[in-house]
Coordinates of C-alpha atoms in Angstrom, one line a residue:
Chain A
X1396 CA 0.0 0.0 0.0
X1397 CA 2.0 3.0 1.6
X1398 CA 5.4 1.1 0.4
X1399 CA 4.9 1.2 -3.1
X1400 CA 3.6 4.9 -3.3
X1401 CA 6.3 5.4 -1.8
X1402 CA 9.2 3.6 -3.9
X1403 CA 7.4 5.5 -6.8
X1404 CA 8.0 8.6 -5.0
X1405 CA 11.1 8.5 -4.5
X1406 CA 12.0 7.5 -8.0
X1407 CA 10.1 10.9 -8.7
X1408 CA 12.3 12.6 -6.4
X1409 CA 15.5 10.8 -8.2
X1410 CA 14.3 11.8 -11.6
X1411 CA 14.1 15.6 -10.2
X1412 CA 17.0 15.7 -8.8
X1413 CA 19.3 14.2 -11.4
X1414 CA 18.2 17.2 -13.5
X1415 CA 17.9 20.3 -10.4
X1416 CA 20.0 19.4 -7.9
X1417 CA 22.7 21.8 -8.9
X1418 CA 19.5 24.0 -9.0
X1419 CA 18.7 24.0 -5.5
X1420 CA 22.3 24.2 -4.4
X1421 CA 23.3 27.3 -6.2
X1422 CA 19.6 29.3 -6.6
X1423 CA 18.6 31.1 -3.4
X1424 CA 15.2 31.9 -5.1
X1425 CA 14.9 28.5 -6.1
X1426 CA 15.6 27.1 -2.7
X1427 CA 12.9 29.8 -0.7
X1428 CA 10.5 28.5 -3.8
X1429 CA 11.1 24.7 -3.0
X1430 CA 10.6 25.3 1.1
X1431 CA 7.7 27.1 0.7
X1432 CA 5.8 24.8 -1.6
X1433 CA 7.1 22.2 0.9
X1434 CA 5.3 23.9 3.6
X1435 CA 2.3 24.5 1.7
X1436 CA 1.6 20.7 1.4
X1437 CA 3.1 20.0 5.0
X1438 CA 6.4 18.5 4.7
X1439 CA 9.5 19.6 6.2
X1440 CA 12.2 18.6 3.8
X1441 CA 15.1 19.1 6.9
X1442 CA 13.0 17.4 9.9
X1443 CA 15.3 14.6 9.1
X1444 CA 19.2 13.6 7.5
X1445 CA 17.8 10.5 6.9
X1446 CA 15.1 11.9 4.5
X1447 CA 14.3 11.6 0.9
X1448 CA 15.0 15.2 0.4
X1449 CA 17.9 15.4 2.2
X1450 CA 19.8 12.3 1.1
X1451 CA 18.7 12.8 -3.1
X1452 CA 18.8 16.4 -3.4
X1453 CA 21.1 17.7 -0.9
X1454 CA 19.0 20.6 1.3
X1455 CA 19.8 18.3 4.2
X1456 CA 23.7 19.3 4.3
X1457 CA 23.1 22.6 2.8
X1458 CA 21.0 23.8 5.7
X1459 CA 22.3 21.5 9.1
X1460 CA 25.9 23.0 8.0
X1461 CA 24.8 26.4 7.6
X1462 CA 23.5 25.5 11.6
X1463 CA 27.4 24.4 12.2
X1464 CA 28.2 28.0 11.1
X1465 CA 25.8 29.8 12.4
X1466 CA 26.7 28.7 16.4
X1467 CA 30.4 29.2 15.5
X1468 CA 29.8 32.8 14.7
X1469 CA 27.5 33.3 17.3
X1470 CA 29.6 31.7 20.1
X1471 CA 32.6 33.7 18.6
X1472 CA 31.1 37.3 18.9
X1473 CA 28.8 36.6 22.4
X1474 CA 31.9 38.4 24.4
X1475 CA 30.9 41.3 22.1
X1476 CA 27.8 41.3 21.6
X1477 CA 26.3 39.8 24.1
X1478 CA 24.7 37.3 22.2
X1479 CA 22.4 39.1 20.0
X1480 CA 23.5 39.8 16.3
X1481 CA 21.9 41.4 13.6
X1482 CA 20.7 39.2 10.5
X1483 CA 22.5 41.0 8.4
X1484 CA 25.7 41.0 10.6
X1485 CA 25.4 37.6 10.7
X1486 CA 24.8 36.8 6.7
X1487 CA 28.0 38.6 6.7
X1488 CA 30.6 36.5 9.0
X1489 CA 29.2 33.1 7.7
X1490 CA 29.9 34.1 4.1
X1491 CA 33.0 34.9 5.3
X1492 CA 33.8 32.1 6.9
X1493 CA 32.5 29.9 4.1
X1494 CA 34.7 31.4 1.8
X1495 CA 35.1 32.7 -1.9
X1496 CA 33.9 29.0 -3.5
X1497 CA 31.0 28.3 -1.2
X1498 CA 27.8 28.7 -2.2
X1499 CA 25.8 31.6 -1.8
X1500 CA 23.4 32.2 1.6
X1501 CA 20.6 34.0 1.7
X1502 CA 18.6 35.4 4.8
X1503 CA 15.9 33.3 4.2
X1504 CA 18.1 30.3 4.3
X1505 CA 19.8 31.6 7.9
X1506 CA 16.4 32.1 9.1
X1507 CA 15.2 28.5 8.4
X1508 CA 18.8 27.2 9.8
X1509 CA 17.8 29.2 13.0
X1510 CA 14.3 27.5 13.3
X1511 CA 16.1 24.5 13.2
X1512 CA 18.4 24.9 15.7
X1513 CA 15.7 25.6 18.1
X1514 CA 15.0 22.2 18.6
X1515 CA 18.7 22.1 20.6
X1516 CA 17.1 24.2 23.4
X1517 CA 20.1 26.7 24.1
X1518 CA 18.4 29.7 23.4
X1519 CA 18.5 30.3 19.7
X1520 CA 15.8 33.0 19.0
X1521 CA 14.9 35.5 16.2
X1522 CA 13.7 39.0 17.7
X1523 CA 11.7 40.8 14.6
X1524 CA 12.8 44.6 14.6
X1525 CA 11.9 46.4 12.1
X1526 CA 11.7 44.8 8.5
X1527 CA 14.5 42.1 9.8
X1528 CA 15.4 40.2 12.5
X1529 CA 17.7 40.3 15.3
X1530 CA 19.2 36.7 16.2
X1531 CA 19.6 35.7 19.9
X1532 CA 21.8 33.1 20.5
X1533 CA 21.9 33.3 24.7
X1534 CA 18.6 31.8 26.4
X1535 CA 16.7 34.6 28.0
X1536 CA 19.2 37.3 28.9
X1537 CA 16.7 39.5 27.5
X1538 CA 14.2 41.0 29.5
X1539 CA 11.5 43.3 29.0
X1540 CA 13.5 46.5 29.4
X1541 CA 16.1 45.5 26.8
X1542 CA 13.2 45.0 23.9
X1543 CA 11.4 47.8 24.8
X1544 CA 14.6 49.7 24.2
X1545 CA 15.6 47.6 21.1
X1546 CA 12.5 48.9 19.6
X1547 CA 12.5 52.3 20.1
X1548 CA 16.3 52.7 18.7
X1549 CA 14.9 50.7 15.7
X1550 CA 13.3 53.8 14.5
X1551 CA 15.7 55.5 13.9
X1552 CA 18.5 53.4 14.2
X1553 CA 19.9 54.6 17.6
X1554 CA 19.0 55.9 21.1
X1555 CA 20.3 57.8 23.6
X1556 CA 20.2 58.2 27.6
X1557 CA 18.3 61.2 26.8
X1558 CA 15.4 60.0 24.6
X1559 CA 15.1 56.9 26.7
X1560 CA 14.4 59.0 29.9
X1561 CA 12.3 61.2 28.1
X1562 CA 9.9 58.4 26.0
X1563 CA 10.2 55.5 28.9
X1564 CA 10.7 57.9 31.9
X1565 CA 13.7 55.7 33.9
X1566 CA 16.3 56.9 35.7
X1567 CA 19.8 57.7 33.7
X1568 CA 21.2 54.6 35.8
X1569 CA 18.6 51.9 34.3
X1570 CA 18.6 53.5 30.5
X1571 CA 22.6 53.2 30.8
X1572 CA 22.7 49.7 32.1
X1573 CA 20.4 48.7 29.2
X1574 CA 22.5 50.4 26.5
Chain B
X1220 CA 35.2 71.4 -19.0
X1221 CA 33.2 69.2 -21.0
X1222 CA 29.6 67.3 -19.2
X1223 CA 30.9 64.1 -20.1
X1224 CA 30.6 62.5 -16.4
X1225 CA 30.2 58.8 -15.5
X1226 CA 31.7 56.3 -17.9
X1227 CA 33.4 53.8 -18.9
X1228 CA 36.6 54.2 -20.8
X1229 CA 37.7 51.4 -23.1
X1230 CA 41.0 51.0 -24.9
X1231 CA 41.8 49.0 -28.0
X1232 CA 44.7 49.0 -29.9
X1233 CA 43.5 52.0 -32.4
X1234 CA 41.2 54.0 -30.0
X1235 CA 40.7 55.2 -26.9
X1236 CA 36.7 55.3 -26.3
X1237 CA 34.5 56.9 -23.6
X1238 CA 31.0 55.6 -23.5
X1239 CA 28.1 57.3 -21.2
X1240 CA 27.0 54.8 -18.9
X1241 CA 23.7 56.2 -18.9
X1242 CA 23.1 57.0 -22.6
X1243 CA 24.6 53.5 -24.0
X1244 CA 24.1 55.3 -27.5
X1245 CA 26.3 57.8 -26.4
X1246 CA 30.2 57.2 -27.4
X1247 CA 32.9 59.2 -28.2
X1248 CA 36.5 57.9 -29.2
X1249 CA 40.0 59.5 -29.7
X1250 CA 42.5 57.7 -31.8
X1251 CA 45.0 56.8 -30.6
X1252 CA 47.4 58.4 -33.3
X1253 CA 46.4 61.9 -32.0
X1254 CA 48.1 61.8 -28.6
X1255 CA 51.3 63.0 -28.7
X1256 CA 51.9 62.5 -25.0
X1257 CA 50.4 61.8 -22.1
X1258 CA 50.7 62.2 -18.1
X1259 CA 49.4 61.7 -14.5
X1260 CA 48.0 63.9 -11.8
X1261 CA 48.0 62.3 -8.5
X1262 CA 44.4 62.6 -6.9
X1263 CA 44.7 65.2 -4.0
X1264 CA 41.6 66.1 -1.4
X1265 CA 38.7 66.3 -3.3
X1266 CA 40.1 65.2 -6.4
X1267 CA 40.4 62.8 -8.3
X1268 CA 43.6 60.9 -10.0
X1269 CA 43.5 61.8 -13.7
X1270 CA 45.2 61.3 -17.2
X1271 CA 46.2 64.2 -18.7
X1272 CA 46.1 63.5 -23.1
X1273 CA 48.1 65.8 -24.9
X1274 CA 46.8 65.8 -28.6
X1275 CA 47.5 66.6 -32.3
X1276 CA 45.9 69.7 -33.5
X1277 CA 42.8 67.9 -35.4
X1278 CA 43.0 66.6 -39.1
X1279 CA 40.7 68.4 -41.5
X1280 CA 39.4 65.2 -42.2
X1281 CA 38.5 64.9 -38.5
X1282 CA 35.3 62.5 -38.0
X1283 CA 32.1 64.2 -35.9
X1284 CA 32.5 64.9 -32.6
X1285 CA 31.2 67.3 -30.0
X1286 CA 33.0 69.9 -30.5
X1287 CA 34.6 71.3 -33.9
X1288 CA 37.4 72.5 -32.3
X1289 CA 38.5 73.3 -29.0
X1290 CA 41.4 76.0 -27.4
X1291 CA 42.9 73.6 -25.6
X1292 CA 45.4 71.3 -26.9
X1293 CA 44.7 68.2 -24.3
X1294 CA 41.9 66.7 -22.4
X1295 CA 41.5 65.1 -19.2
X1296 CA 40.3 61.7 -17.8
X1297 CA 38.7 61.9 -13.9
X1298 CA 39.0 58.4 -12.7
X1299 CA 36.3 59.3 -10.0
X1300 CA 36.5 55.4 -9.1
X1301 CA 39.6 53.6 -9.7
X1302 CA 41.5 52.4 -12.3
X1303 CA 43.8 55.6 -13.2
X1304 CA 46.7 53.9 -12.4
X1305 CA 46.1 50.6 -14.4
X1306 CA 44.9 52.7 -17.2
X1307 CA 47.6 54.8 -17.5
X1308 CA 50.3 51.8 -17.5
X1309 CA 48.3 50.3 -20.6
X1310 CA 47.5 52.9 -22.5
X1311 CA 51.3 54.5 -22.3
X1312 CA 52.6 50.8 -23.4
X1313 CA 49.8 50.8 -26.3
X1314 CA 51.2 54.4 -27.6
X1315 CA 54.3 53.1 -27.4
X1316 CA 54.0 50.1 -29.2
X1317 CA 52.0 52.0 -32.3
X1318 CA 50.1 48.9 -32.8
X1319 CA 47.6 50.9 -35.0
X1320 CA 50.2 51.2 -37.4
X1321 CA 50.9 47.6 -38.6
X1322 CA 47.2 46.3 -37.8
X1323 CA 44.4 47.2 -40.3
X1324 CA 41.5 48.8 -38.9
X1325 CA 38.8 47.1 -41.1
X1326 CA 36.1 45.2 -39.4
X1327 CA 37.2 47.5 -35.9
X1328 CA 35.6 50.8 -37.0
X1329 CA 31.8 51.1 -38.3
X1330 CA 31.1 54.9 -38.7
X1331 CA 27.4 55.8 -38.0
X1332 CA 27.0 59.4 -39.9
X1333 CA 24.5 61.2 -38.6
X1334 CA 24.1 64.2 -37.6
X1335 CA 23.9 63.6 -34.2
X1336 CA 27.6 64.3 -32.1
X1337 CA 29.5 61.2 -32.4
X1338 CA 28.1 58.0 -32.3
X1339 CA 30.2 55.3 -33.0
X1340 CA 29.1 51.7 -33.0
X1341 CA 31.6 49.4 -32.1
X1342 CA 31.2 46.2 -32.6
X1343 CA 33.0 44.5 -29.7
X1344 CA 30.7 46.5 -27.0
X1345 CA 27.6 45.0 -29.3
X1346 CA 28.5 41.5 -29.1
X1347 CA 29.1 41.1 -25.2
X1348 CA 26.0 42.7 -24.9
X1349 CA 24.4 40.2 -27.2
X1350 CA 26.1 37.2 -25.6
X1351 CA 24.7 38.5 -21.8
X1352 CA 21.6 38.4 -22.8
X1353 CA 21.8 35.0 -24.2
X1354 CA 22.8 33.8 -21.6
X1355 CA 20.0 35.2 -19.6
X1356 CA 17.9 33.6 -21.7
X1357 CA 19.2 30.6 -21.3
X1358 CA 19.0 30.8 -17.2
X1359 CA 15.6 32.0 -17.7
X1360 CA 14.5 28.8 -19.6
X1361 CA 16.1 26.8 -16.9
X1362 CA 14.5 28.0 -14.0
X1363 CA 11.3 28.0 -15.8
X1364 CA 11.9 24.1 -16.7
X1365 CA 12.9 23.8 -13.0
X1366 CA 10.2 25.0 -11.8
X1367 CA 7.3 23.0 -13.8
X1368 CA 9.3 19.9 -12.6
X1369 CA 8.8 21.1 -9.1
X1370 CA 5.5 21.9 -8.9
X1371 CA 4.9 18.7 -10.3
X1372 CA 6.8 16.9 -7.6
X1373 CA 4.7 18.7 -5.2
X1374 CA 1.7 17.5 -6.6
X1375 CA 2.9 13.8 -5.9
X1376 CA 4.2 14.7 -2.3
X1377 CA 1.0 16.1 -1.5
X1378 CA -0.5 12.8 -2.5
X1379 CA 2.0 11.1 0.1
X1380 CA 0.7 13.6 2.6
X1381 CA -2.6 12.9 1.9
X1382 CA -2.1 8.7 2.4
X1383 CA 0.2 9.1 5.5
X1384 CA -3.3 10.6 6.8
X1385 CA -5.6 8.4 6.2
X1386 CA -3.2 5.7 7.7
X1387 CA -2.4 7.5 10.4
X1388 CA -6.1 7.6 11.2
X1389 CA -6.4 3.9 11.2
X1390 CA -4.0 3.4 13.6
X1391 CA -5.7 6.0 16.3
X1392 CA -8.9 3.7 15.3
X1393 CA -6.7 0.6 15.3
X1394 CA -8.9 -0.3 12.1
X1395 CA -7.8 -3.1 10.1
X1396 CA -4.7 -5.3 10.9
X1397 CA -2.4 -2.8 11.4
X1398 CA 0.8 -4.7 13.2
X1399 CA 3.5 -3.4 15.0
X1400 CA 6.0 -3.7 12.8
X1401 CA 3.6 -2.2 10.0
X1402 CA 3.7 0.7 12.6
X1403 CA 7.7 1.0 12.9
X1404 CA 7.8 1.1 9.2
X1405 CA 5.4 3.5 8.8
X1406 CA 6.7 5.9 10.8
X1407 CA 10.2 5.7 9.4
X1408 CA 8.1 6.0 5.7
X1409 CA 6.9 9.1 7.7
X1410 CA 10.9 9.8 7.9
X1411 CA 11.7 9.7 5.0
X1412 CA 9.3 11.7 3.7
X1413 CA 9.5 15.0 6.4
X1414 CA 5.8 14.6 7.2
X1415 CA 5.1 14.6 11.1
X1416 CA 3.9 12.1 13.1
X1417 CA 0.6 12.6 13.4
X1418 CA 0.4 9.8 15.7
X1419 CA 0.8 10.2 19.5
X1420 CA 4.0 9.5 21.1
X1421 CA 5.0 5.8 22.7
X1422 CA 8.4 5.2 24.9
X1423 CA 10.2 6.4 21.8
X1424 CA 8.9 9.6 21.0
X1425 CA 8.9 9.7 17.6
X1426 CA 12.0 7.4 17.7
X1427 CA 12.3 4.9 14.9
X1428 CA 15.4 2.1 13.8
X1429 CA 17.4 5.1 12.5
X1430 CA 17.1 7.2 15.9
X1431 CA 18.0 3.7 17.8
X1432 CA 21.3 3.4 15.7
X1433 CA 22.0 6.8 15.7
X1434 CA 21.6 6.9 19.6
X1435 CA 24.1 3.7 20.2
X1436 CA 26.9 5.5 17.7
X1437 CA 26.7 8.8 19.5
X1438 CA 27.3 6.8 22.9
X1439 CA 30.6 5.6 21.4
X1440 CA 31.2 8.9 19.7
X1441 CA 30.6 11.2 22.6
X1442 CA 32.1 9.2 25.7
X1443 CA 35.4 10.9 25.1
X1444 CA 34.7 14.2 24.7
X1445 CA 32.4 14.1 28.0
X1446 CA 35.5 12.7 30.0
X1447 CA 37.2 16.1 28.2
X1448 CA 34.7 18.7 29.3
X1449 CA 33.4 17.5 32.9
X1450 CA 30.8 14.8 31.9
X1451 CA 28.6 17.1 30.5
X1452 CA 27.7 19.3 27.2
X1453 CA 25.2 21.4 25.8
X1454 CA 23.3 20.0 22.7
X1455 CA 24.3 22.4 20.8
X1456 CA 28.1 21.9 21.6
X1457 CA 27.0 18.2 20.5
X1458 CA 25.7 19.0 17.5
X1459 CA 28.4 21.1 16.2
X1460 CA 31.0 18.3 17.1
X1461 CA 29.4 15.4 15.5
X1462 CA 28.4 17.1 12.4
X1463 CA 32.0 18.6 12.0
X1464 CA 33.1 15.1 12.4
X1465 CA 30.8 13.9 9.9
X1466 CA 31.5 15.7 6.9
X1467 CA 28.4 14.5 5.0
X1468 CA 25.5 13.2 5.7
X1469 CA 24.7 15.5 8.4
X1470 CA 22.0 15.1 11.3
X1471 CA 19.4 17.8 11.5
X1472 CA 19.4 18.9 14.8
X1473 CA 15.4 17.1 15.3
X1474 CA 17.6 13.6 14.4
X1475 CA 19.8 14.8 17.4
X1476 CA 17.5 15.1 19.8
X1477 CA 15.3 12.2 19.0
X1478 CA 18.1 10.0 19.0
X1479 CA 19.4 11.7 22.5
X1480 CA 15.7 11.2 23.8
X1481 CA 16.7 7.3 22.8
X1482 CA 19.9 7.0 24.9
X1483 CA 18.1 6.3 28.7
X1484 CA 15.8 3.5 27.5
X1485 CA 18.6 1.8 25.3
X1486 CA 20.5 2.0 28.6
X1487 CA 23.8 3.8 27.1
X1488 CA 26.3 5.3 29.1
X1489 CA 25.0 9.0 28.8
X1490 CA 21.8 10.5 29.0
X1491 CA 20.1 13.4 28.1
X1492 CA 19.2 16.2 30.8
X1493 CA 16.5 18.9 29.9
X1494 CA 17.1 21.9 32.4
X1495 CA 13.8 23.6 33.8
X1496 CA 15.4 26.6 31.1
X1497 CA 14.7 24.5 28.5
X1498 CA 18.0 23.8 28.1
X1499 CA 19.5 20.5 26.7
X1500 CA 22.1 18.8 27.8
X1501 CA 24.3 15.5 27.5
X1502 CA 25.7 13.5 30.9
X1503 CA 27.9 10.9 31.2
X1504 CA 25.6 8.5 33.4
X1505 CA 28.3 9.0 36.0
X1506 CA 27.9 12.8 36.3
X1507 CA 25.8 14.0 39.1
X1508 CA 25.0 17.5 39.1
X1509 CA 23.7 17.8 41.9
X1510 CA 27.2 16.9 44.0
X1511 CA 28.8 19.6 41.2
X1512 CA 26.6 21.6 42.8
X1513 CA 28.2 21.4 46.6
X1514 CA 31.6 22.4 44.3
X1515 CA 29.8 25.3 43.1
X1516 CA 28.8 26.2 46.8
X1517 CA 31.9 26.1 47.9
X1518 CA 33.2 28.6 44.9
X1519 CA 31.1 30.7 45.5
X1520 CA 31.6 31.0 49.3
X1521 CA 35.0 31.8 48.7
X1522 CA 34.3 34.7 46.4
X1523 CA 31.7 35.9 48.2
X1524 CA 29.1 36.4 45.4
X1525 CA 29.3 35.1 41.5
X1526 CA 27.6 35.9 38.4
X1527 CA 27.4 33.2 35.7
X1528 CA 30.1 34.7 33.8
X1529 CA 32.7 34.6 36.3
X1530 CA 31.9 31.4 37.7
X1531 CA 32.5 30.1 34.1
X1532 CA 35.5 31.7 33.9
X1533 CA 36.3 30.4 37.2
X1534 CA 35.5 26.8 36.7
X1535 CA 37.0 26.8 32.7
X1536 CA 33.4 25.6 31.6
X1537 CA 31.1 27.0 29.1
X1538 CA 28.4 30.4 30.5
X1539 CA 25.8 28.4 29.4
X1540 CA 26.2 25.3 31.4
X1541 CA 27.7 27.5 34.4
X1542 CA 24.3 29.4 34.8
X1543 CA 22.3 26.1 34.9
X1544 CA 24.5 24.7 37.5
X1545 CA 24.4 28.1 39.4
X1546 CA 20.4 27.6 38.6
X1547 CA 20.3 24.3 40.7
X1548 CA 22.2 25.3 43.4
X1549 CA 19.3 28.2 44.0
X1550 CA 17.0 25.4 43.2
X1551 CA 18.0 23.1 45.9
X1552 CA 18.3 25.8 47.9
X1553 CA 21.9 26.8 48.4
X1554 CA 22.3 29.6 46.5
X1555 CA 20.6 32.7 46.5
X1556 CA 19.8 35.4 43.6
X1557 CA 20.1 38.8 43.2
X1558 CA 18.5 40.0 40.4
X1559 CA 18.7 43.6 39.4
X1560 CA 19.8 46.0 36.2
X1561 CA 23.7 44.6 37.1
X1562 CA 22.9 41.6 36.6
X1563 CA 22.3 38.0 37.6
X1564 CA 24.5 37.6 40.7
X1565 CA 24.3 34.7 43.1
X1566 CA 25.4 34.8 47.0
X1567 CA 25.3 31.7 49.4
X1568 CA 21.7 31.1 51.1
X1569 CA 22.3 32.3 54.7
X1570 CA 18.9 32.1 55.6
X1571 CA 19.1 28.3 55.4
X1572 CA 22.8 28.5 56.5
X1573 CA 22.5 30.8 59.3
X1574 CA 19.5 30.7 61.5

């Protein structure tokens, strides 16, 4: 019944990937078009290594690797940053670190590596400020006070000790321990 | 000074060519017999490096241009980018070698009269043109190809979606003859394909044959690294060491913890620990936190008062797993917190201590 649907699909699968493969590797737009028709019909090609989709056409590696990456970087700016990094910042040192032959990263890719990761439990979290995100990589070190503040310099792209006291009303010592 | 700005200048072996990078049509070209000399000025605050072209007083038979005739003997090249210096070393080695002398201009120069100022088609610029777009073309009907195929893949997934429902209805119902072993195999079918289980969990969680092996590999893979770091690391530490070891085939971080969730039951030498944070971590069956936690005690007694931080950097073990073992200590009721815009900072409990 379910086995033989299945052997045909996966011959399906074969057939595609033989041709698109390299596709999928090298097309960002193709990649963020595959996930979300993946999601439309509920499957999640990266639940599994062991999957169809990860073991013919490759997404598997692609995105568990970009993970690898993603807690290096993180773990290697925390003393100076504190553990939260900007999306951008971020697309930045991994396609450094990957290197001038590697394949090409987009945000959307780093944000599905991130929802991934979650599943580890240490903390990984994606803040949405402003049109992007702002990546978390320390379990809750950030309280209310440090959001509210995040938001209100993602306005304009930067606060001071002055603006805080005068939009949130706290004392100079509370804004500066924030900042 | 003439309103020629932002360009591209192109040299060939008769011409030197300027060609708006607005107005592709317009172009304007020197040849290269004209220049008698030419020289460099440095680029200096708020200017730019330049090429200075000192030129021939202009044949009668002059083609076109946009202007008749000027006062000034030379013109100038802004580099407003870069290049000036690369420029300058080519174009002064093709005026010394005079290579328009000895080759024939023929195909190279196609003279468009009009009236308009100058307008020179050359042929080279056309073809790369021509060739880009081709090959745009080309990528276009790729991706289009690409994509038919995958929506039609997607229309067969969704069929497997679709099944794996209906079975996974029969099972809640226990309808039919659906045996044990039809149920292992179903969910690893599930697996493969990235659909969830649908079905509710048993002893294995949504453990299947592959978690099982994968949980008895990372027991031998893992024991010495433990012994390394104090018997215990963060998931995500594990991850990151197992799938640089790997190379290929990598684990998604779901096969990680499903396999992990695997290792108590199978009775392997480690075990996985979920902190009240939610945090996850791996023990050697021999580590006990809880008698770490006396060691912590005692740290922190010495010093008085520790925050996460500098107990990590005390103890040489990672902030994360620090504040979890600070965490426990409060939990059990040895430590206490103080919480405040500083920070998290934690001081013995004298009120159990001292009554």
């Amino acid at each position: 019944q379910m086995s033989k649907q299945l052997e045909m699909f996966r011959t399906n699968l074969e057939e595609f990937a033989s041709k698109h493969k390299q596709e999928i590797r090298k097309n960002p737009e193709f990649r963020l078009q595959f996930q979300d028709m993946c999601a439309t019909i509920g499957v999640d090609p990266l639940a599994s290594g062991k999957g169809f989709w990860s073991e013919m056409l490759g997404v598997g590696d692609f995105y568990y690797e970009l993970g690898v990456q993603i807690i290096e970087v993180c773990l290697a700016l925390k003393h100076r940053n504190g553990g939260l990094i900007t999306l951008e910042e971020l697309q930045q040192q991994v396609l450094k670190g990957r290197g001038k032959f590697a394949q090409d990263v987009s945000q959307d890719d780093l944000l599905r590596a991130i929802r991934k990761l979650k599943a580890l439990g240490s903390g990984f979290g994606l803040i949405p400020v402003g049109g992007t995100f702002l990546v978390q990589s320390v379990p809750a070190e950030l309280n209310m006070d440090h959001t509210v503040v995040l938001q209100l310099a993602e306005k304009k792209g930067f606060v001071t000790v002055s603006e805080i006291r005068a939009s949130l009303k706290w004392e100079t010592e509370r804004a500066r321990q924030v900042l | 000074q003439l309103k020629f700005d932002s360009g591209v200048l192109l040299l060939s072996t008769h011409r030197l060519i300027w060609r708006d990078q607005k107005n592709h049509e317009c172009c304007i070209a020197v040849p290269l017999s004209q220049i008698v000399f030419i020289e460099e000025q440095a680029a200096g605050i708020g200017k730019s490096a330049k090429i200075v072209v000192h030129l021939h007083p202009a044949s009668s038979n002059k083609e076109p241009g946009p202007f008749q005739s000027s006062k000034y003997s030379y013109i100038k090249l802004s580099f407003k980018e870069h290049g000036q210096i690369e420029f300058y070393r080519r174009l002064s080695e093709e005026i010394t070698q005079r290579r328009w002398e000895s080759i024939p201009t023929g195909q190279a120069m196609q003279v468009n009269k009009d009236s308009q100022a100058g307008r020179i088609r050359a042929v080279g610029i056309v073809g790369i043109e021509r060739k880009l777009e081709e090959k745009r073309k080309e990528t276009d009907k790729n991706i289009s190809e690409a994509f038919e195929d995958l929506s039609k893949l997607m229309e067969k997934a969704k069929e497997m979606v679709e099944l794996s429902k209906s079975i996974a209805n029969k099972i809640k119902e226990k309808q039919g003859d659906i045996t044990e072993d039809e149920t292992i195999r179903f969910k690893s079918y599930l697996l493969s394909m990235g659909i969830a289980n649908p079905v509710t969990r048993e002893t294995y969680g949504s453990g299947t044959q592959y978690h099982m092996q994968l949980a008895k590999q990372l027991a031998g893979i893992l024991q010495t690294p433990l012994e390394e770091r104090g018997g215990i690391m963060s998931l995500t530490e594990v991850y990151c060491l197992v799938n640089r070891a790997r190379g290929l085939e990598l684990l998604s971080p779901e096969d990680l913890v499903n396999a992990c969730k695997m290792l108590e039951s199978l009775k392997l030498p480690l075990r996985l620990r979920i902190f009240d944070s939610g945090v996850m971590v791996i023990e050697l069956q021999s580590h006990n936190e809880e008698e770490m936690v006396a060691a912590a005690l005692e740290t922190v007694s010495e010093k008085g008062s520790l925050t996460a931080d500098e107990f990590a950097k005390l103890v040489g073990m990672s902030v994360l797993l620090a504040k979890e073992r600070l965490l426990l200590a409060e939990k059990m009721g040895h430590l206490c917190r103080d919480d405040s815009v500083e920070g998290l900072r934690f001081y013995p409990n004298l009120f159990l201590t001292q009554s």
